[in-house]
PDB file of C-alpha atoms and ligand atoms in Angstrom:
ATOM      1  CA  MET A   7     116.334 123.957  -3.270  1.00  0.00           C
ATOM      2  CA  LEU A   8     119.698 125.659  -3.148  1.00  0.00           C
ATOM      3  CA  LEU A   9     119.578 129.240  -4.398  1.00  0.00           C
ATOM      4  CA  THR A  10     122.770 130.953  -5.484  1.00  0.00           C
ATOM      5  CA  LEU A  11     122.789 134.717  -5.859  1.00  0.00           C
ATOM      6  CA  ASN A  12     125.483 137.288  -6.373  1.00  0.00           C
ATOM      7  CA  VAL A  13     124.373 139.976  -3.919  1.00  0.00           C
ATOM      8  CA  ASN A  14     126.279 143.251  -4.026  1.00  0.00           C
ATOM      9  CA  GLY A  15     129.201 141.447  -5.621  1.00  0.00           C
ATOM     10  CA  ARG A  16     129.289 138.626  -3.088  1.00  0.00           C
ATOM     11  CA  LYS A  17     128.246 135.043  -3.799  1.00  0.00           C
ATOM     12  CA  ARG A  18     125.488 133.951  -1.420  1.00  0.00           C
ATOM     13  CA  GLU A  19     123.854 130.550  -1.124  1.00  0.00           C
ATOM     14  CA  ILE A  20     120.736 129.677   0.810  1.00  0.00           C
ATOM     15  CA  VAL A  21     118.274 126.801   0.903  1.00  0.00           C
ATOM     16  CA  ILE A  22     114.786 128.054   0.073  1.00  0.00           C
ATOM     17  CA  SER A  23     111.399 126.679  -0.841  1.00  0.00           C
ATOM     18  CA  ALA A  24     110.143 127.243  -4.380  1.00  0.00           C
ATOM     19  CA  ASP A  25     107.417 129.653  -3.265  1.00  0.00           C
ATOM     20  CA  GLU A  26     109.643 132.093  -1.376  1.00  0.00           C
ATOM     21  CA  TYR A  27     109.857 135.654  -2.566  1.00  0.00           C
ATOM     22  CA  LEU A  28     113.082 137.505  -3.165  1.00  0.00           C
ATOM     23  CA  LEU A  29     112.203 140.067  -0.479  1.00  0.00           C
ATOM     24  CA  ASP A  30     112.063 137.437   2.249  1.00  0.00           C
ATOM     25  CA  VAL A  31     115.205 135.658   1.058  1.00  0.00           C
ATOM     26  CA  LEU A  32     117.215 138.881   0.959  1.00  0.00           C
ATOM     27  CA  ARG A  33     116.073 139.803   4.466  1.00  0.00           C
ATOM     28  CA  LYS A  34     116.993 136.303   5.683  1.00  0.00           C
ATOM     29  CA  LEU A  35     120.435 136.878   4.221  1.00  0.00           C
ATOM     30  CA  GLY A  36     120.704 140.074   6.273  1.00  0.00           C
ATOM     31  CA  TYR A  37     119.930 142.754   3.697  1.00  0.00           C
ATOM     32  CA  LEU A  38     117.528 144.601   5.948  1.00  0.00           C
ATOM     33  CA  SER A  39     117.346 147.690   3.730  1.00  0.00           C
ATOM     34  CA  VAL A  40     114.871 145.723   1.617  1.00  0.00           C
ATOM     35  CA  LYS A  41     111.525 146.745   3.068  1.00  0.00           C
ATOM     36  CA  ARG A  42     107.993 145.404   2.846  1.00  0.00           C
ATOM     37  CA  GLY A  43     105.276 147.946   2.164  1.00  0.00           C
ATOM     38  CA  CYS A  44     102.106 146.982   0.342  1.00  0.00           C
ATOM     39  CA  ASP A  45     103.306 143.424  -0.387  1.00  0.00           C
ATOM     40  CA  THR A  46     101.171 143.480  -3.529  1.00  0.00           C
ATOM     41  CA  GLY A  47     103.548 144.934  -6.118  1.00  0.00           C
ATOM     42  CA  SER A  48     102.006 148.397  -5.929  1.00  0.00           C
ATOM     43  CA  CYS A  49     104.236 150.744  -3.905  1.00  0.00           C
ATOM     44  CA  GLY A  50     107.806 150.120  -5.088  1.00  0.00           C
ATOM     45  CA  LEU A  51     109.165 150.112  -1.572  1.00  0.00           C
ATOM     46  CA  CYS A  52     110.741 146.656  -1.927  1.00  0.00           C
ATOM     47  CA  THR A  53     112.631 147.518  -5.133  1.00  0.00           C
ATOM     48  CA  VAL A  54     116.020 145.887  -5.659  1.00  0.00           C
ATOM     49  CA  LEU A  55     118.055 145.582  -8.850  1.00  0.00           C
ATOM     50  CA  VAL A  56     118.405 142.261 -10.615  1.00  0.00           C
ATOM     51  CA  ASP A  57     121.058 142.478 -13.319  1.00  0.00           C
ATOM     52  CA  ASP A  58     120.775 146.272 -13.005  1.00  0.00           C
ATOM     53  CA  LYS A  59     117.002 146.380 -13.621  1.00  0.00           C
ATOM     54  CA  PRO A  60     114.513 147.441 -10.917  1.00  0.00           C
ATOM     55  CA  VAL A  61     112.469 144.518  -9.638  1.00  0.00           C
ATOM     56  CA  LEU A  62     109.704 144.398  -7.040  1.00  0.00           C
ATOM     57  CA  SER A  63     111.137 141.830  -4.664  1.00  0.00           C
ATOM     58  CA  CYS A  64     107.815 141.297  -2.864  1.00  0.00           C
ATOM     59  CA  SER A  65     106.313 139.814  -5.983  1.00  0.00           C
ATOM     60  CA  THR A  66     109.339 138.161  -7.579  1.00  0.00           C
ATOM     61  CA  LEU A  67     109.956 134.530  -6.738  1.00  0.00           C
ATOM     62  CA  ALA A  68     113.495 134.146  -5.473  1.00  0.00           C
ATOM     63  CA  VAL A  69     114.127 131.320  -7.947  1.00  0.00           C
ATOM     64  CA  ARG A  70     113.783 133.872 -10.761  1.00  0.00           C
ATOM     65  CA  ALA A  71     117.003 135.454  -9.501  1.00  0.00           C
ATOM     66  CA  GLN A  72     118.978 132.197  -9.546  1.00  0.00           C
ATOM     67  CA  GLY A  73     122.567 132.926 -10.573  1.00  0.00           C
ATOM     68  CA  LYS A  74     121.881 136.631 -11.136  1.00  0.00           C
ATOM     69  CA  ASN A  75     123.403 139.816  -9.798  1.00  0.00           C
ATOM     70  CA  VAL A  76     121.232 141.386  -7.126  1.00  0.00           C
ATOM     71  CA  THR A  77     121.891 144.882  -5.814  1.00  0.00           C
ATOM     72  CA  THR A  78     120.485 146.286  -2.589  1.00  0.00           C
ATOM     73  CA  ILE A  79     121.252 149.700  -1.159  1.00  0.00           C
ATOM     74  CA  GLU A  80     123.934 148.105   1.049  1.00  0.00           C
ATOM     75  CA  GLY A  81     125.866 147.558  -2.172  1.00  0.00           C
ATOM     76  CA  CYS A  82     125.882 151.174  -3.323  1.00  0.00           C
ATOM     77  CA  GLN A  83     126.441 153.262  -0.216  1.00  0.00           C
ATOM     78  CA  ARG A  84     128.610 155.869  -1.928  1.00  0.00           C
ATOM     79  CA  GLU A  85     125.993 156.628  -4.582  1.00  0.00           C
ATOM     80  CA  ALA A  86     123.163 156.509  -2.044  1.00  0.00           C
ATOM     81  CA  GLU A  87     124.853 158.963   0.305  1.00  0.00           C
ATOM     82  CA  ARG A  88     125.695 161.300  -2.551  1.00  0.00           C
ATOM     83  CA  PHE A  89     122.137 161.165  -3.875  1.00  0.00           C
ATOM     84  CA  ALA A  90     120.829 161.878  -0.368  1.00  0.00           C
ATOM     85  CA  GLU A  91     122.846 165.119  -0.368  1.00  0.00           C
ATOM     86  CA  PHE A  92     121.076 166.242  -3.544  1.00  0.00           C
ATOM     87  CA  MET A  93     117.707 165.288  -2.076  1.00  0.00           C
ATOM     88  CA  ALA A  94     118.480 167.327   1.039  1.00  0.00           C
ATOM     89  CA  ALA A  95     119.564 170.310  -1.041  1.00  0.00           C
ATOM     90  CA  GLU A  96     116.112 170.351  -2.654  1.00  0.00           C
ATOM     91  CA  GLY A  97     114.254 169.807   0.613  1.00  0.00           C
ATOM     92  CA  ALA A  98     113.240 166.385  -0.673  1.00  0.00           C
ATOM     93  CA  GLU A  99     114.556 164.243   2.171  1.00  0.00           C
ATOM     94  CA  GLN A 100     112.526 161.148   2.824  1.00  0.00           C
ATOM     95  CA  CYS A 101     111.660 159.515   6.127  1.00  0.00           C
ATOM     96  CA  GLY A 102     113.934 156.673   5.060  1.00  0.00           C
ATOM     97  CA  PHE A 103     111.463 153.850   4.700  1.00  0.00           C
ATOM     98  CA  CYS A 104     111.080 154.107   0.933  1.00  0.00           C
ATOM     99  CA  ALA A 105     114.487 155.659   0.279  1.00  0.00           C
ATOM    100  CA  PRO A 106     116.364 152.399  -0.530  1.00  0.00           C
ATOM    101  CA  GLY A 107     113.917 151.313  -3.230  1.00  0.00           C
ATOM    102  CA  PHE A 108     113.568 154.834  -4.558  1.00  0.00           C
ATOM    103  CA  THR A 109     117.333 155.370  -4.715  1.00  0.00           C
ATOM    104  CA  LEU A 110     117.923 152.044  -6.474  1.00  0.00           C
ATOM    105  CA  THR A 111     115.347 152.988  -9.093  1.00  0.00           C
ATOM    106  CA  VAL A 112     117.150 156.295  -9.659  1.00  0.00           C
ATOM    107  CA  LEU A 113     120.487 154.484 -10.045  1.00  0.00           C
ATOM    108  CA  ALA A 114     118.928 152.111 -12.596  1.00  0.00           C
ATOM    109  CA  LEU A 115     117.488 155.095 -14.454  1.00  0.00           C
ATOM    110  CA  MET A 116     120.964 156.597 -14.688  1.00  0.00           C
ATOM    111  CA  LYS A 117     122.353 153.415 -16.217  1.00  0.00           C
ATOM    112  CA  GLU A 118     119.556 153.216 -18.758  1.00  0.00           C
ATOM    113  CA  TYR A 119     119.273 156.885 -19.792  1.00  0.00           C
ATOM    114  CA  GLU A 120     122.042 159.364 -20.378  1.00  0.00           C
ATOM    115  CA  ASN A 121     119.849 162.456 -20.762  1.00  0.00           C
ATOM    116  CA  PRO A 122     116.292 161.561 -19.773  1.00  0.00           C
ATOM    117  CA  THR A 123     113.479 164.060 -20.205  1.00  0.00           C
ATOM    118  CA  ASP A 124     111.285 164.983 -17.238  1.00  0.00           C
ATOM    119  CA  GLU A 125     108.604 162.717 -18.660  1.00  0.00           C
ATOM    120  CA  GLU A 126     111.027 159.778 -18.913  1.00  0.00           C
ATOM    121  CA  ILE A 127     112.189 160.302 -15.320  1.00  0.00           C
ATOM    122  CA  LEU A 128     108.614 160.498 -14.036  1.00  0.00           C
ATOM    123  CA  HIS A 129     107.616 157.449 -16.072  1.00  0.00           C
ATOM    124  CA  TYR A 130     110.590 155.472 -14.742  1.00  0.00           C
ATOM    125  CA  LEU A 131     109.692 156.350 -11.158  1.00  0.00           C
ATOM    126  CA  ASN A 132     105.952 155.913 -11.380  1.00  0.00           C
ATOM    127  CA  GLY A 133     106.149 152.528  -9.660  1.00  0.00           C
ATOM    128  CA  ASN A 134     107.693 154.091  -6.556  1.00  0.00           C
ATOM    129  CA  LEU A 135     104.600 155.506  -4.889  1.00  0.00           C
ATOM    130  CA  CYS A 136     105.877 155.733  -1.325  1.00  0.00           C
ATOM    131  CA  ARG A 137     107.517 159.183  -1.196  1.00  0.00           C
ATOM    132  CA  CYS A 138     106.642 161.264   1.833  1.00  0.00           C
ATOM    133  CA  SER A 139     108.537 164.371   0.719  1.00  0.00           C
ATOM    134  CA  GLY A 140     106.657 164.934  -2.513  1.00  0.00           C
ATOM    135  CA  TYR A 141     107.440 164.530  -6.156  1.00  0.00           C
ATOM    136  CA  VAL A 142     108.496 167.822  -7.788  1.00  0.00           C
ATOM    137  CA  SER A 143     111.407 168.486  -5.442  1.00  0.00           C
ATOM    138  CA  GLN A 144     112.584 164.923  -6.009  1.00  0.00           C
ATOM    139  CA  LEU A 145     112.541 165.458  -9.767  1.00  0.00           C
ATOM    140  CA  ARG A 146     114.816 168.489  -9.326  1.00  0.00           C
ATOM    141  CA  ALA A 147     117.133 166.511  -7.056  1.00  0.00           C
ATOM    142  CA  ILE A 148     117.379 163.631  -9.547  1.00  0.00           C
ATOM    143  CA  LYS A 149     118.203 165.984 -12.423  1.00  0.00           C
ATOM    144  CA  ASN A 150     120.851 167.803 -10.375  1.00  0.00           C
ATOM    145  CA  PHE A 151     122.332 164.501  -9.207  1.00  0.00           C
ATOM    146  CA  MET A 152     122.497 163.089 -12.728  1.00  0.00           C
ATOM    147  CA  GLU A 153     124.150 166.238 -14.018  1.00  0.00           C
ATOM    148  CA  ALA A 154     126.739 166.225 -11.218  1.00  0.00           C
ATOM    149  CA  GLU A 155     127.555 162.524 -11.689  1.00  0.00           C
ATOM    150  CA  LYS A 156     128.435 163.143 -15.359  1.00  0.00           C
ATOM    151  CA  LYS A 157     131.326 165.417 -14.339  1.00  0.00           C
TER     152      LYS A 157
HETATM  153 FE1  LIG B   1     106.639 145.389  -2.956  1.00  0.00          FE
HETATM  154 FE2  LIG B   1     104.976 147.386  -2.224  1.00  0.00          FE
HETATM  155  S1  LIG B   1     106.126 146.036  -0.945  1.00  0.00           S
HETATM  156  S2  LIG B   1     105.614 146.829  -4.216  1.00  0.00           S
END
């Protein structure tokens, strides 16, 4: 079947089979920031945004994204680089493997919540398990980043 996606603001078309997952289709299209970790919907590493909502691409059939807006980290480099500065300032840098999915989840959080509590931030991120630099320093970085982006 022919799948049409709007990836990072660009219309993409690709012939797929009905049982292909979004992760594999995005990688075939060249979005190599989308990584495979557990491949069971448990680690959050493969997170992309579909219509601005975090989605585990390893367990989402690509057909579910037909005609939708898909965002990978390639589509938000400015925000990702700026967020990375805040992570570094808190000593929360990541090895890079989980950073795309983690960063996209943070960007979705910012769209959904204007002033989230610590509990809301932690709840939002609890599907992103792969985080080699810890959790508390990342919480500080997210709060600082969100505050700075409001200005
Ligand atoms: Fe998709 Fe782990 S690779 S949740």
